[in-house]
Coordinates of C-alpha atoms (C1' of nucleotides) in Angstrom, one line a residue:
Chain Z
X124 CA 165.9 95.1 -2.3
X125 CA 169.5 95.4 -1.3
X126 CA 171.9 93.8 -3.8
X127 CA 174.3 93.0 -1.0
X128 CA 171.8 90.7 0.6
X129 CA 170.7 88.9 -2.5
X130 CA 171.9 85.7 -4.1
X131 CA 172.9 86.8 -7.6
X132 CA 175.8 84.5 -8.6
X133 CA 177.1 86.2 -11.7
X134 CA 180.0 84.6 -13.6
X135 CA 182.7 86.4 -15.5
X136 CA 183.1 83.8 -18.1
X137 CA 180.7 81.7 -20.2
X138 CA 180.3 78.2 -18.8
X139 CA 181.7 75.7 -21.2
X140 CA 178.4 73.8 -21.6
X141 CA 176.4 76.7 -23.0
X142 CA 176.4 77.4 -26.7
X143 CA 173.4 79.5 -27.4
X144 CA 173.3 83.1 -26.2
X145 CA 170.2 82.9 -23.9
X146 CA 171.7 79.8 -22.2
X147 CA 175.1 81.5 -21.7
X148 CA 173.5 84.7 -20.3
X149 CA 171.0 82.9 -18.1
X150 CA 173.9 81.1 -16.5
X151 CA 176.3 84.0 -16.4
X152 CA 173.8 86.4 -15.0
X153 CA 172.9 84.0 -12.2
X154 CA 169.3 83.3 -13.3
X155 CA 169.5 79.5 -13.6
X156 CA 171.7 76.5 -12.6
X157 CA 171.5 73.1 -14.2
X158 CA 170.5 70.1 -12.2
X159 CA 170.7 67.4 -15.0
X160 CA 170.3 67.3 -18.7
X161 CA 167.2 69.4 -19.6
X162 CA 166.4 70.1 -15.9
X163 CA 167.1 73.5 -14.4
X164 CA 166.7 75.3 -11.1
X165 CA 165.3 78.8 -11.5
X166 CA 167.1 81.0 -9.1
X167 CA 165.9 84.3 -7.7
X168 CA 166.3 86.4 -10.9
X169 CA 164.7 83.9 -13.2
X170 CA 161.8 83.4 -10.8
X171 CA 161.2 87.1 -10.7
X172 CA 161.1 87.3 -14.5
X173 CA 158.9 84.2 -14.8
X174 CA 156.5 85.7 -12.2
X175 CA 156.3 88.8 -14.3
X176 CA 155.6 86.8 -17.4
X177 CA 152.9 84.6 -15.8
X178 CA 151.3 87.7 -14.3
X179 CA 150.8 89.1 -17.8
X180 CA 149.6 85.7 -19.0
X181 CA 147.1 85.5 -16.2
X182 CA 145.8 89.0 -16.8
X183 CA 145.2 88.4 -20.5
X184 CA 143.7 85.0 -20.0
X185 CA 141.4 86.3 -17.4
X186 CA 140.4 89.1 -19.7
X187 CA 138.9 86.6 -22.2
X188 CA 136.9 84.9 -19.5
X189 CA 139.3 82.0 -18.9
X190 CA 139.2 80.4 -15.5
X191 CA 142.5 79.4 -13.8
X192 CA 142.7 76.0 -12.2
X193 CA 145.6 73.8 -11.1
X194 CA 145.5 70.1 -12.0
X195 CA 147.8 67.3 -11.0
X196 CA 151.0 66.6 -13.0
X197 CA 150.8 63.0 -11.9
X198 CA 148.3 61.1 -14.0
X199 CA 147.0 57.5 -14.0
X200 CA 148.0 55.7 -17.2
X201 CA 144.4 54.6 -17.6
X202 CA 143.3 58.1 -18.5
X203 CA 145.9 58.3 -21.3
X204 CA 145.0 54.9 -22.6
X205 CA 141.5 56.2 -23.1
X206 CA 142.6 59.0 -25.4
X207 CA 145.0 56.7 -27.1
X208 CA 148.0 58.9 -26.3
X209 CA 149.6 56.5 -23.8
X210 CA 150.7 54.6 -26.9
X211 CA 151.1 57.4 -29.3
X212 CA 153.5 59.5 -27.2
X213 CA 156.0 56.7 -26.9
X214 CA 159.1 57.4 -24.9
X215 CA 158.4 61.1 -24.7
X216 CA 155.9 60.4 -21.9
X217 CA 157.5 59.9 -18.5
X218 CA 156.1 56.8 -17.0
X219 CA 156.4 55.4 -13.5
X220 CA 154.7 52.9 -11.2
X221 CA 153.5 53.4 -7.7
X222 CA 154.2 51.1 -4.8
X223 CA 151.3 48.9 -5.8
X224 CA 152.5 48.6 -9.3
X225 CA 149.8 50.9 -10.7
X226 CA 151.0 52.7 -13.8
X227 CA 151.3 56.5 -13.8
X228 CA 152.7 59.1 -16.0
X229 CA 153.7 62.7 -15.8
X230 CA 151.6 65.2 -17.8
X231 CA 153.1 66.6 -21.0
X232 CA 149.8 68.4 -21.6
X233 CA 146.5 68.0 -19.9
X234 CA 143.7 67.3 -22.4
X235 CA 142.9 64.1 -20.7
X236 CA 142.5 65.5 -17.2
X237 CA 140.6 68.5 -18.4
X238 CA 138.3 66.3 -20.5
X239 CA 137.8 63.9 -17.6
X240 CA 136.7 66.8 -15.4
X241 CA 134.4 68.1 -18.0
X242 CA 132.7 64.8 -18.8
X243 CA 132.1 64.3 -15.1
X244 CA 130.2 67.5 -14.7
X245 CA 129.0 68.8 -18.0
X246 CA 125.4 67.8 -18.7
X247 CA 123.8 70.7 -20.6
X248 CA 124.7 73.0 -23.5
X249 CA 123.8 75.8 -21.1
X250 CA 127.0 75.2 -19.2
X251 CA 129.0 76.0 -22.4
X252 CA 131.2 77.6 -23.5
X253 CA 134.0 77.1 -21.0
X254 CA 137.7 78.1 -21.1
X255 CA 139.8 76.5 -18.4
X256 CA 143.5 77.1 -18.0
X257 CA 146.4 76.5 -15.7
X258 CA 150.1 77.5 -15.3
X259 CA 151.9 74.4 -14.3
X260 CA 155.0 72.2 -14.9
X261 CA 155.0 69.9 -17.8
X262 CA 157.2 66.9 -18.3
X263 CA 158.6 65.4 -21.5
X264 CA 161.3 62.9 -21.7
X265 CA 163.0 64.6 -24.6
X266 CA 165.5 62.5 -26.5
X267 CA 167.8 65.4 -26.7
X268 CA 167.3 68.4 -24.4
X269 CA 169.3 71.4 -25.6
X270 CA 169.9 75.1 -25.8
X271 CA 169.4 76.0 -22.1
X272 CA 165.7 76.6 -21.4
X273 CA 164.6 76.2 -25.0
X274 CA 164.2 72.4 -25.0
X275 CA 164.0 70.9 -21.6
X276 CA 162.4 67.9 -19.8
X277 CA 160.5 69.9 -17.2
X278 CA 159.1 73.3 -18.0
X279 CA 156.3 75.7 -17.1
X280 CA 153.4 75.9 -19.5
X281 CA 150.3 77.9 -19.6
X282 CA 147.8 75.4 -21.1
X283 CA 144.2 76.3 -21.8
X284 CA 141.3 74.3 -23.1
X285 CA 138.0 75.4 -24.6
X286 CA 134.8 73.5 -24.6
X287 CA 132.1 74.6 -27.1
X288 CA 128.8 73.4 -28.3
X289 CA 129.6 73.6 -32.0
X290 CA 132.3 74.6 -34.6
X291 CA 131.1 78.3 -34.6
X292 CA 131.6 78.4 -30.9
X293 CA 135.1 76.9 -31.2
X294 CA 135.9 79.6 -33.7
X295 CA 135.0 82.2 -31.2
X296 CA 137.1 80.6 -28.4
X297 CA 140.0 80.1 -30.9
X298 CA 139.9 83.8 -32.0
X299 CA 139.8 84.9 -28.4
X300 CA 143.0 83.0 -27.7
X301 CA 144.6 84.3 -30.8
X302 CA 144.0 87.8 -29.7
X303 CA 145.0 87.2 -26.1
X304 CA 148.2 85.6 -27.2
X305 CA 149.1 88.6 -29.4
X306 CA 148.5 90.9 -26.3
X307 CA 150.6 88.7 -24.1
X308 CA 153.5 88.6 -26.4
X309 CA 153.2 92.3 -27.2
X310 CA 153.2 93.1 -23.5
X311 CA 156.3 90.9 -23.0
X312 CA 158.0 93.1 -25.6
X313 CA 158.6 90.3 -28.1
X314 CA 158.9 90.6 -31.8
X315 CA 157.0 87.6 -33.1
X316 CA 155.2 86.1 -36.1
X317 CA 152.0 84.1 -36.2
X318 CA 152.2 81.3 -38.6
X319 CA 149.9 78.5 -39.9
X320 CA 150.9 75.3 -38.3
X321 CA 150.5 71.6 -38.6
X322 CA 148.4 70.1 -35.8
X323 CA 150.6 67.0 -35.4
X324 CA 150.0 64.4 -32.7
X325 CA 147.4 66.7 -31.1
X326 CA 144.9 66.0 -33.7
X327 CA 142.5 68.6 -35.0
X328 CA 142.0 70.9 -37.9
X329 CA 143.3 74.5 -37.6
X330 CA 146.4 75.6 -35.8
X331 CA 148.6 78.6 -35.4
X332 CA 152.1 79.0 -33.9
X333 CA 153.6 82.1 -32.4
X334 CA 157.2 82.3 -33.4
X335 CA 160.2 84.4 -32.5
X336 CA 162.8 84.6 -35.2
X337 CA 166.1 83.3 -33.8
X338 CA 169.0 81.2 -34.9
X339 CA 168.7 79.3 -31.6
X340 CA 165.3 78.1 -32.7
X341 CA 164.5 74.6 -34.0
X342 CA 161.6 75.4 -36.2
X343 CA 161.6 76.9 -39.7
X344 CA 159.1 79.5 -40.6
X345 CA 158.3 80.0 -44.3
X346 CA 157.5 83.6 -45.0
X347 CA 156.6 85.6 -48.1
X348 CA 158.8 88.6 -48.6
X349 CA 155.9 90.5 -50.2
X350 CA 152.6 89.5 -48.6
X351 CA 151.6 88.3 -45.1
X352 CA 151.8 84.6 -45.9
X353 CA 153.7 82.8 -43.1
X354 CA 153.6 79.1 -42.2
X355 CA 155.6 76.5 -40.4
X356 CA 157.8 74.6 -42.9
X357 CA 156.0 71.4 -42.0
X358 CA 152.8 72.9 -43.4
X359 CA 154.0 75.5 -45.9
X360 CA 153.1 75.3 -49.6
X361 CA 154.6 77.4 -52.5
X362 CA 155.2 77.3 -56.2
X363 CA 158.5 75.5 -56.9
X364 CA 161.3 77.1 -58.9
X365 CA 161.3 76.4 -62.6
X366 CA 163.4 73.4 -63.8
X367 CA 166.9 74.4 -64.7
X368 CA 166.7 72.6 -68.1
X369 CA 163.7 72.3 -70.5
X370 CA 162.4 68.8 -70.8
X371 CA 163.2 67.1 -74.1
X372 CA 160.3 67.4 -76.6
X373 CA 158.5 64.5 -78.2
X374 CA 156.6 61.4 -77.3
X375 CA 159.5 59.1 -76.3
X376 CA 159.5 55.8 -74.5
X377 CA 161.6 55.0 -71.5
X378 CA 165.1 53.9 -72.5
X379 CA 167.4 52.1 -70.2
X380 CA 171.0 53.1 -69.9
X381 CA 174.0 51.9 -67.9
X382 CA 175.0 54.0 -64.8
X383 CA 177.7 52.1 -63.0
X384 CA 178.1 53.2 -59.4
X385 CA 175.9 56.3 -59.9
X386 CA 173.6 56.3 -56.9
X387 CA 172.8 59.8 -55.7
X388 CA 171.0 62.6 -57.5
X389 CA 174.3 64.4 -57.5
X390 CA 176.1 61.5 -59.2
X391 CA 173.5 61.3 -61.9
X392 CA 173.6 65.0 -62.5
X393 CA 177.2 64.8 -63.3
X394 CA 176.9 61.6 -65.2
X395 CA 174.0 62.6 -67.4
X396 CA 175.0 66.3 -67.5
X397 CA 171.4 67.1 -66.7
X398 CA 170.4 69.1 -63.6
X399 CA 168.7 67.6 -60.6
X400 CA 165.5 69.2 -61.7
X401 CA 165.4 66.8 -64.6
X402 CA 165.4 63.8 -62.3
X403 CA 162.7 62.0 -60.4
X404 CA 163.7 61.2 -56.8
X405 CA 162.2 57.9 -55.7
X406 CA 161.7 57.3 -51.9
X407 CA 160.3 54.1 -50.4
X408 CA 158.5 54.4 -47.1
X409 CA 156.6 51.9 -45.0
X410 CA 153.4 53.5 -43.9
X411 CA 151.5 51.5 -41.3
X412 CA 153.4 48.5 -42.5
X413 CA 152.7 48.9 -46.2
X414 CA 155.2 50.2 -48.8
X415 CA 154.6 53.4 -50.6
X416 CA 156.7 54.9 -53.4
X417 CA 156.9 58.7 -53.0
X418 CA 158.3 60.7 -55.9
X419 CA 159.6 64.2 -55.9
X420 CA 161.7 66.3 -58.2
X421 CA 165.4 65.5 -57.9
X422 CA 166.3 68.8 -56.1
X423 CA 163.3 68.7 -53.8
X424 CA 162.9 67.0 -50.4
X425 CA 160.0 65.0 -49.2
X426 CA 158.1 66.6 -46.4
X427 CA 157.4 63.9 -43.9
X428 CA 154.5 65.7 -42.4
X429 CA 152.8 66.1 -45.8
X430 CA 153.6 62.5 -46.7
X431 CA 151.9 61.2 -43.6
X432 CA 148.8 63.3 -44.1
X433 CA 148.7 62.3 -47.8
X434 CA 148.7 58.6 -47.1
X435 CA 146.9 59.1 -43.8
X436 CA 149.4 57.0 -42.0
X437 CA 149.6 56.8 -38.2
X438 CA 153.2 55.6 -38.4
X439 CA 155.7 55.5 -41.1
X440 CA 159.4 55.0 -41.6
X441 CA 161.9 54.8 -44.5
X442 CA 162.0 51.2 -45.8
X443 CA 165.0 49.1 -44.8
X444 CA 167.5 48.2 -47.5
X445 CA 166.5 44.5 -47.4
X446 CA 162.8 45.5 -47.9
X447 CA 163.7 47.7 -50.9
X448 CA 165.6 44.9 -52.6
X449 CA 162.8 42.5 -51.9
X450 CA 160.2 44.9 -53.3
X451 CA 162.1 46.3 -56.3
X452 CA 164.8 43.8 -57.1
X453 CA 167.3 46.7 -57.0
X454 CA 169.0 48.8 -54.4
X455 CA 168.1 52.3 -53.3
X456 CA 170.3 54.1 -55.8
X457 CA 168.5 52.8 -58.8
X458 CA 164.8 52.9 -58.0
X459 CA 162.0 54.4 -60.2
X460 CA 158.3 54.3 -60.7
X461 CA 158.1 52.6 -64.1
X462 CA 156.5 49.2 -63.9
X463 CA 155.9 49.4 -60.2
X464 CA 152.6 47.6 -59.5
X465 CA 153.0 46.2 -56.0
X466 CA 152.5 49.4 -54.0
X467 CA 150.9 52.8 -53.9
X468 CA 152.8 55.4 -56.0
X469 CA 152.3 59.0 -55.0
X470 CA 154.0 62.0 -56.7
X471 CA 154.5 65.6 -55.8
X472 CA 152.6 68.2 -57.8
X473 CA 155.8 69.5 -59.2
X474 CA 156.1 66.4 -61.4
X475 CA 152.7 66.9 -63.0
X476 CA 153.1 67.7 -66.7
X477 CA 156.8 67.1 -66.8
X478 CA 158.2 65.0 -69.7
X479 CA 161.1 62.8 -70.5
X480 CA 162.8 62.8 -67.2
X481 CA 165.5 60.6 -65.6
X482 CA 164.5 57.9 -63.1
X483 CA 165.9 54.7 -61.7
X484 CA 165.3 51.5 -63.7
X485 CA 164.7 49.2 -60.7
X486 CA 167.8 47.3 -61.9
X487 CA 171.2 47.9 -60.1
X488 CA 173.4 50.4 -62.0
X489 CA 170.8 51.2 -64.5
X490 CA 168.5 54.2 -65.0
X491 CA 165.8 55.2 -67.5
X492 CA 165.6 58.4 -69.6
X493 CA 162.5 59.7 -71.2
X494 CA 160.2 58.9 -68.3
X495 CA 157.0 60.8 -68.5
X496 CA 154.5 60.9 -65.6
X497 CA 150.9 59.8 -66.5
X498 CA 152.2 58.0 -69.6
X499 CA 154.9 55.7 -68.2
X500 CA 153.4 55.4 -64.8
X501 CA 150.2 56.7 -63.1
X502 CA 150.8 58.3 -59.7
X503 CA 148.3 59.9 -57.3
X504 CA 149.4 63.6 -57.0
X505 CA 149.8 65.4 -53.6
X506 CA 151.7 68.3 -52.3
X507 CA 154.5 66.3 -50.8
X508 CA 157.4 68.7 -51.2
X509 CA 159.2 70.7 -48.5
X510 CA 159.2 74.3 -49.5
X511 CA 162.6 75.8 -50.2
X512 CA 163.9 79.4 -50.0
X513 CA 163.4 81.1 -53.3
X514 CA 160.1 79.4 -54.2
X515 CA 157.2 81.6 -55.2
X516 CA 154.4 82.5 -52.8
X517 CA 151.0 80.9 -53.7
X518 CA 149.2 84.0 -52.8
X519 CA 151.2 86.7 -54.5
X520 CA 154.2 85.2 -56.2
X521 CA 156.7 86.9 -53.9
X522 CA 159.9 85.2 -53.0
X523 CA 159.7 82.8 -50.1
X524 CA 162.2 83.0 -47.3
X525 CA 163.1 80.5 -44.6
X526 CA 163.6 81.8 -41.1
X527 CA 164.7 79.8 -38.0
X528 CA 162.4 80.5 -35.1
X529 CA 161.5 79.6 -31.5
X530 CA 158.0 78.5 -30.9
X531 CA 156.6 80.3 -27.9
X532 CA 152.9 79.6 -28.3
X533 CA 150.6 77.2 -30.2
X534 CA 146.9 77.2 -30.5
X535 CA 144.8 74.2 -31.9
X536 CA 141.3 73.5 -32.9
X537 CA 141.1 70.0 -31.4
X538 CA 137.7 69.2 -32.7
X539 CA 136.1 66.0 -31.3
X540 CA 139.3 64.0 -30.7
X541 CA 139.1 63.9 -27.0
X542 CA 135.4 64.3 -26.5
X543 CA 134.9 61.3 -28.7
X544 CA 137.5 59.0 -27.3
X545 CA 136.7 59.9 -23.8
X546 CA 133.0 60.4 -24.0
X547 CA 132.4 64.1 -23.3
X548 CA 128.8 64.8 -24.3
X549 CA 126.1 67.2 -23.3
X550 CA 122.4 67.6 -24.2
X551 CA 121.5 70.3 -26.7
X552 CA 118.4 72.5 -26.8
X553 CA 116.5 69.7 -28.5
X554 CA 117.4 67.3 -25.8
X555 CA 119.8 65.3 -28.0
X556 CA 123.2 64.1 -26.8
X557 CA 126.0 65.9 -28.7
X558 CA 129.7 65.8 -28.5
X559 CA 131.5 68.8 -27.1
X560 CA 134.1 70.5 -29.5
X561 CA 137.4 71.4 -28.0
X562 CA 140.4 73.6 -28.5
X563 CA 143.8 73.6 -26.7
X564 CA 146.2 76.5 -26.3
X565 CA 149.7 76.5 -25.0
X566 CA 152.4 79.0 -24.0
X567 CA 155.9 78.1 -23.0
X568 CA 156.7 80.4 -20.2
X569 CA 160.5 79.9 -20.0
X570 CA 160.6 80.2 -23.8
X571 CA 159.3 83.8 -23.5
X572 CA 162.2 84.6 -21.3
X573 CA 164.7 82.8 -23.5
X574 CA 163.3 84.3 -26.7
X575 CA 163.5 87.8 -25.1
X576 CA 167.2 87.3 -24.3
X577 CA 167.9 85.9 -27.8
X578 CA 166.2 89.0 -29.2
X579 CA 167.6 91.6 -26.9
X580 CA 171.2 91.2 -25.8
X581 CA 174.6 92.7 -26.5
X582 CA 178.2 91.9 -25.6
X583 CA 177.6 93.1 -22.0
X584 CA 174.6 90.9 -21.3
X585 CA 170.8 90.9 -21.4
X586 CA 168.9 94.0 -22.5
X587 CA 165.4 92.8 -21.4
X588 CA 162.1 94.6 -21.9
X589 CA 161.1 96.1 -18.6
X590 CA 158.0 93.9 -18.6
X591 CA 160.0 90.7 -18.2
X592 CA 163.2 92.1 -16.5
X593 CA 163.6 91.0 -12.9
X594 CA 163.8 94.7 -11.8
X595 CA 162.9 98.0 -13.5
X596 CA 165.7 100.0 -12.1
X597 CA 168.9 99.8 -10.2
X598 CA 170.2 102.6 -8.0
X599 CA 174.0 102.6 -8.1
X600 CA 176.1 104.9 -5.9
X601 CA 179.5 104.9 -7.5
X602 CA 181.3 105.0 -4.1
X603 CA 179.3 103.4 -1.4
X604 CA 181.6 104.6 1.3
X605 CA 180.9 108.2 0.4
X606 CA 178.2 109.2 2.9
X607 CA 176.6 111.8 0.7
X608 CA 176.2 109.3 -2.2
X609 CA 174.9 106.7 0.1
X610 CA 172.2 108.7 1.7
X611 CA 171.1 110.3 -1.6
X612 CA 171.0 106.9 -3.2
X613 CA 168.9 105.6 -0.4
X614 CA 166.4 108.5 -0.9
X615 CA 166.2 107.9 -4.6
X616 CA 165.7 104.2 -4.0
X617 CA 162.8 104.9 -1.6
X618 CA 161.2 107.3 -4.1
X619 CA 161.4 104.6 -6.8
X620 CA 159.5 102.2 -4.5
X621 CA 156.9 104.8 -3.7
X622 CA 156.3 105.2 -7.4
X623 CA 155.7 101.5 -7.8
X624 CA 159.0 100.8 -9.5
X625 CA 160.6 97.4 -9.0
X626 CA 163.8 98.8 -7.7
X627 CA 167.1 97.3 -6.5
X628 CA 169.6 99.2 -4.5
X629 CA 173.2 98.2 -5.3
X630 CA 174.6 98.8 -1.8
X631 CA 177.6 96.7 -2.3
X632 CA 181.0 98.1 -1.4
X633 CA 182.3 97.2 -4.8
X634 CA 184.2 99.2 -7.4
X635 CA 181.9 101.0 -9.8
X636 CA 183.0 98.8 -12.7
X637 CA 181.9 95.7 -11.0
X638 CA 178.4 97.2 -10.3
X639 CA 178.0 98.5 -13.8
X640 CA 179.0 95.2 -15.3
X641 CA 176.6 93.2 -13.1
X642 CA 173.7 95.5 -13.8
X643 CA 174.3 95.3 -17.5
X644 CA 174.7 91.5 -17.4
X645 CA 171.5 90.9 -15.5
X646 CA 169.7 93.2 -17.8
X647 CA 168.1 95.8 -15.6
X648 CA 166.5 98.3 -18.1
X649 CA 167.3 101.5 -16.2
X650 CA 170.2 102.6 -13.9
X651 CA 170.3 105.6 -11.7
X652 CA 174.0 106.4 -11.1
X653 CA 175.2 108.7 -8.3
X654 CA 178.7 110.0 -8.8
X655 CA 180.6 113.3 -8.8
X656 CA 177.8 115.3 -10.2
X657 CA 175.9 114.7 -7.0
X658 CA 177.7 117.7 -5.5
X659 CA 175.6 119.8 -7.9
X660 CA 172.5 117.8 -7.2
X661 CA 172.5 115.8 -10.4
X662 CA 172.5 112.1 -11.1
X663 CA 172.7 110.0 -14.2
X664 CA 169.9 107.9 -15.7
X665 CA 171.3 105.3 -18.1
X666 CA 169.2 103.3 -20.5
X667 CA 170.5 99.7 -20.6
X668 CA 169.7 99.1 -24.3
X669 CA 171.0 102.3 -25.8
X670 CA 173.5 103.0 -23.1
X671 CA 172.3 106.6 -23.4
X672 CA 172.9 108.7 -20.3
X673 CA 170.9 111.7 -19.2
X674 CA 171.7 114.0 -16.2
X675 CA 168.7 114.5 -14.0
X676 CA 168.1 116.4 -10.8
X677 CA 168.2 113.9 -8.0
X678 CA 164.8 114.9 -6.8
X679 CA 163.3 113.9 -10.1
X680 CA 165.3 110.8 -11.0
X681 CA 162.7 108.3 -9.8
X682 CA 159.8 110.0 -11.6
X683 CA 162.0 110.3 -14.7
X684 CA 162.5 106.6 -14.8
X685 CA 158.9 105.8 -13.9
X686 CA 157.8 107.9 -16.9
X687 CA 159.9 105.8 -19.2
X688 CA 158.3 102.5 -18.1
X689 CA 155.1 101.6 -19.7
X690 CA 152.1 101.5 -17.4
X691 CA 151.1 98.0 -16.5
Chain Y
rC238 C1' 169.5 55.4 -30.8
rG239 C1' 173.9 56.6 -34.6
rG240 C1' 178.3 60.2 -35.0
rG241 C1' 181.6 63.7 -32.5
rG242 C1' 183.6 66.3 -28.2
rC243 C1' 184.5 67.0 -23.0
rG244 C1' 184.8 65.5 -17.4
rU245 C1' 191.3 68.3 -13.1
rG246 C1' 189.4 73.7 -6.5
rG247 C1' 183.2 77.9 -7.4
rC248 C1' 184.3 79.5 -13.1
rU249 C1' 187.6 79.2 -17.5
rC250 C1' 191.5 76.1 -18.6
rA251 C1' 196.9 73.9 -18.6
rG252 C1' 199.2 69.2 -17.1
rC253 C1' 197.9 63.4 -20.0
rC254 C1' 201.2 62.1 -25.9
rU255 C1' 206.6 60.5 -23.2
rG256 C1' 203.6 57.4 -15.6
rG257 C1' 207.3 59.7 -10.4
rU258 C1' 205.7 66.6 -5.5
rA259 C1' 198.5 68.6 -8.8
rG260 C1' 199.2 73.9 -11.5
rA261 C1' 197.6 79.1 -13.7
rG262 C1' 194.1 83.1 -14.3
rC263 C1' 189.5 84.7 -12.3
rG264 C1' 186.5 84.1 -7.9
rC265 C1' 186.6 83.3 -2.3
rC266 C1' 188.7 84.7 3.0
rU267 C1' 192.0 88.3 6.1
rG268 C1' 194.7 93.0 6.3
rG269 C1' 196.1 97.4 3.8
rU270 C1' 195.9 101.0 -0.2
rU271 C1' 192.0 102.4 -3.7
rC272 C1' 187.1 104.0 -5.9
rG273 C1' 183.2 106.3 -13.0
rG274 C1' 183.3 100.2 -16.6
rG275 C1' 185.1 93.3 -13.8
rA276 C1' 191.7 97.7 -9.1
rC277 C1' 196.6 96.9 -6.6
rC278 C1' 199.9 94.8 -2.7
rA279 C1' 200.7 91.1 1.1
rG280 C1' 199.0 86.8 3.4
rG281 C1' 195.5 82.5 3.2
rA282 C1' 191.7 78.7 2.4
rG283 C1' 190.0 75.3 -1.1
rG284 C1' 191.0 69.5 -5.4
rC285 C1' 188.0 61.5 -3.7
rC286 C1' 191.9 64.7 -11.1
rG287 C1' 183.5 61.8 -12.8
rG288 C1' 183.3 56.4 -11.0
rU289 C1' 184.9 51.2 -10.9
rG290 C1' 188.4 47.7 -12.2
rG291 C1' 193.1 46.5 -14.3
rU292 C1' 198.6 47.2 -15.8
rU293 C1' 202.8 49.1 -12.7
rC294 C1' 207.4 49.6 -7.4
rG295 C1' 204.3 54.0 -8.6
rA296 C1' 198.4 56.2 -12.4
rA297 C1' 195.3 62.8 -13.3
rU298 C1' 198.5 60.5 -17.1
rC299 C1' 198.4 53.8 -19.9
rC300 C1' 194.2 49.9 -20.7
rA301 C1' 189.0 48.1 -20.0
rC302 C1' 184.3 49.0 -18.4
rU303 C1' 180.9 52.6 -16.7
rC304 C1' 178.4 57.3 -15.4
rG305 C1' 177.5 62.3 -16.6
rC306 C1' 177.4 66.7 -19.7
rC307 C1' 177.6 69.3 -24.5
rC308 C1' 177.2 69.4 -30.0
rC309 C1' 175.4 67.2 -35.0
rG310 C1' 171.7 63.8 -36.7
rA311 C1' 167.4 60.7 -35.7
rC312 C1' 163.2 62.3 -32.7
rC313 C1' 159.8 66.2 -31.2
rA314 C1' 152.1 69.8 -29.4

RNA sequence: CGGGGCGUGGCUCAGCCUGGUAGAGCGCCUGGUUCGGGACCAGGAGGCCGGUGGUUCGAAUCCACUCGCCCCGACCA
């Protein structure tokens, strides 16, 4: 293609609205333009990259026997009511009405539609297993779209669904996806981690996320510095750090003391001269309308995910101040577990075996010292605590680190959630009706591009892996009005095409600086530059990432570049 | 939804406090000189100052409302 004929609107300066690097570069390099908050147009360059990514995705999905389909994005609300997600998804689901007042919604994932197809046609175990997938736009009414293409309201997802006869079959389908995902992300040139994940609103048992470390990410990955343990923060477990002060010895009874105006853990640490690790933090939550008192060590934070699985709540929220006063007779700064009878009391494992700690007295401006779990109150123990950096790995004791990351893929064992609610059953060998077991598997296509940019960029722009770059190579005559350069460049460009390279010919009558800057910004992995050395038959081949330049005979330049690009 | 910031040619921004002719750099167009890392000279085009209402002789500027975008939080397969 001829650069002079293409629409590649590069910008010299970063648009003011872009904060994260991938967003800035996608705009500057002319890949995307914004239409509204969280809604973007993908221009020529972005579309080329995305097509390369989806091609890789297709090849690897097809390789595990998955069948590509294309389902509607517009769904009848009725279908979502069947699975129960019409209510669960709340405002995140785009909802609309047609001219007759029928309720519709835009798909955020397509378990319902896939399940409805399956239940209409599947009759026998002999038809299973099946893996169906599509690459299609998804819609989510995000409360806060952000970071360019990282969190948007319309995006392209590869979503796959597996249908199996039993749990062993699901394991096979799940493992196939696990491996296919690794191949996809490897081929896209990404550095990524696979972490244990929480299955969240999707339901189901096992789940893994594919994460790319990046400060632009919104998730935290907990990783052991020694072994291979890695998990999403929501799910991660670890040994807590030791308390900073030993518990006082002895079999003491709770003793009230006056703590005027001391409300936070911090206040109390200063006031009592005891570290936060000697305190019990008391949190009141309303879980499905019922109050629960959750206790964690003073320096720990409650993991909301772990809390909700511990109490098996569909919905929960922090209690309102009025509710707290009504239930405890005291305000939030002075709450504690001693004497609490009117609600469930759950405690984090880190409190088990501790003695003589500080807790609120359920009386404003008063606290208790010498509070001992299992003596002064009897909680149910759970892992409730959010893991923190510096904790010790459960597997090997190594130090835990926290890494910010972008989620690019997620695989779930759904189990029977949809087949049960929507009635997907087949007959087994014995002629008995059995539920089909399902899995679902997603990849965020734009996130692969964004993550690649976050991973590979420098001050001049993108340094994309060839697999996802819009072009493999750009042929750049330094002076286009020089007839010798022009014709030699044309020849090299044609040779590149013959070798199957995705080549672009920068035939613009621009100064060399402009052409070099644009090529760097756009992130084309290789550049063949024709300049003064052409008089001796030599051209330069420049590597975008390393900026290393090699002189090559013009006859071999195309083959030289082709050899550098991995076969695909 | 709570908190903060910002809306002025295509892009980055100044002007607003203290009301009176709408500006700069880059980009764009024409001509010329140039040609190895975003050239130079000359000429030129391009702006309902986000919108509505108000105050005023007069509003980009002051006031009210409103819309949009970004960031933090809440939220989130």
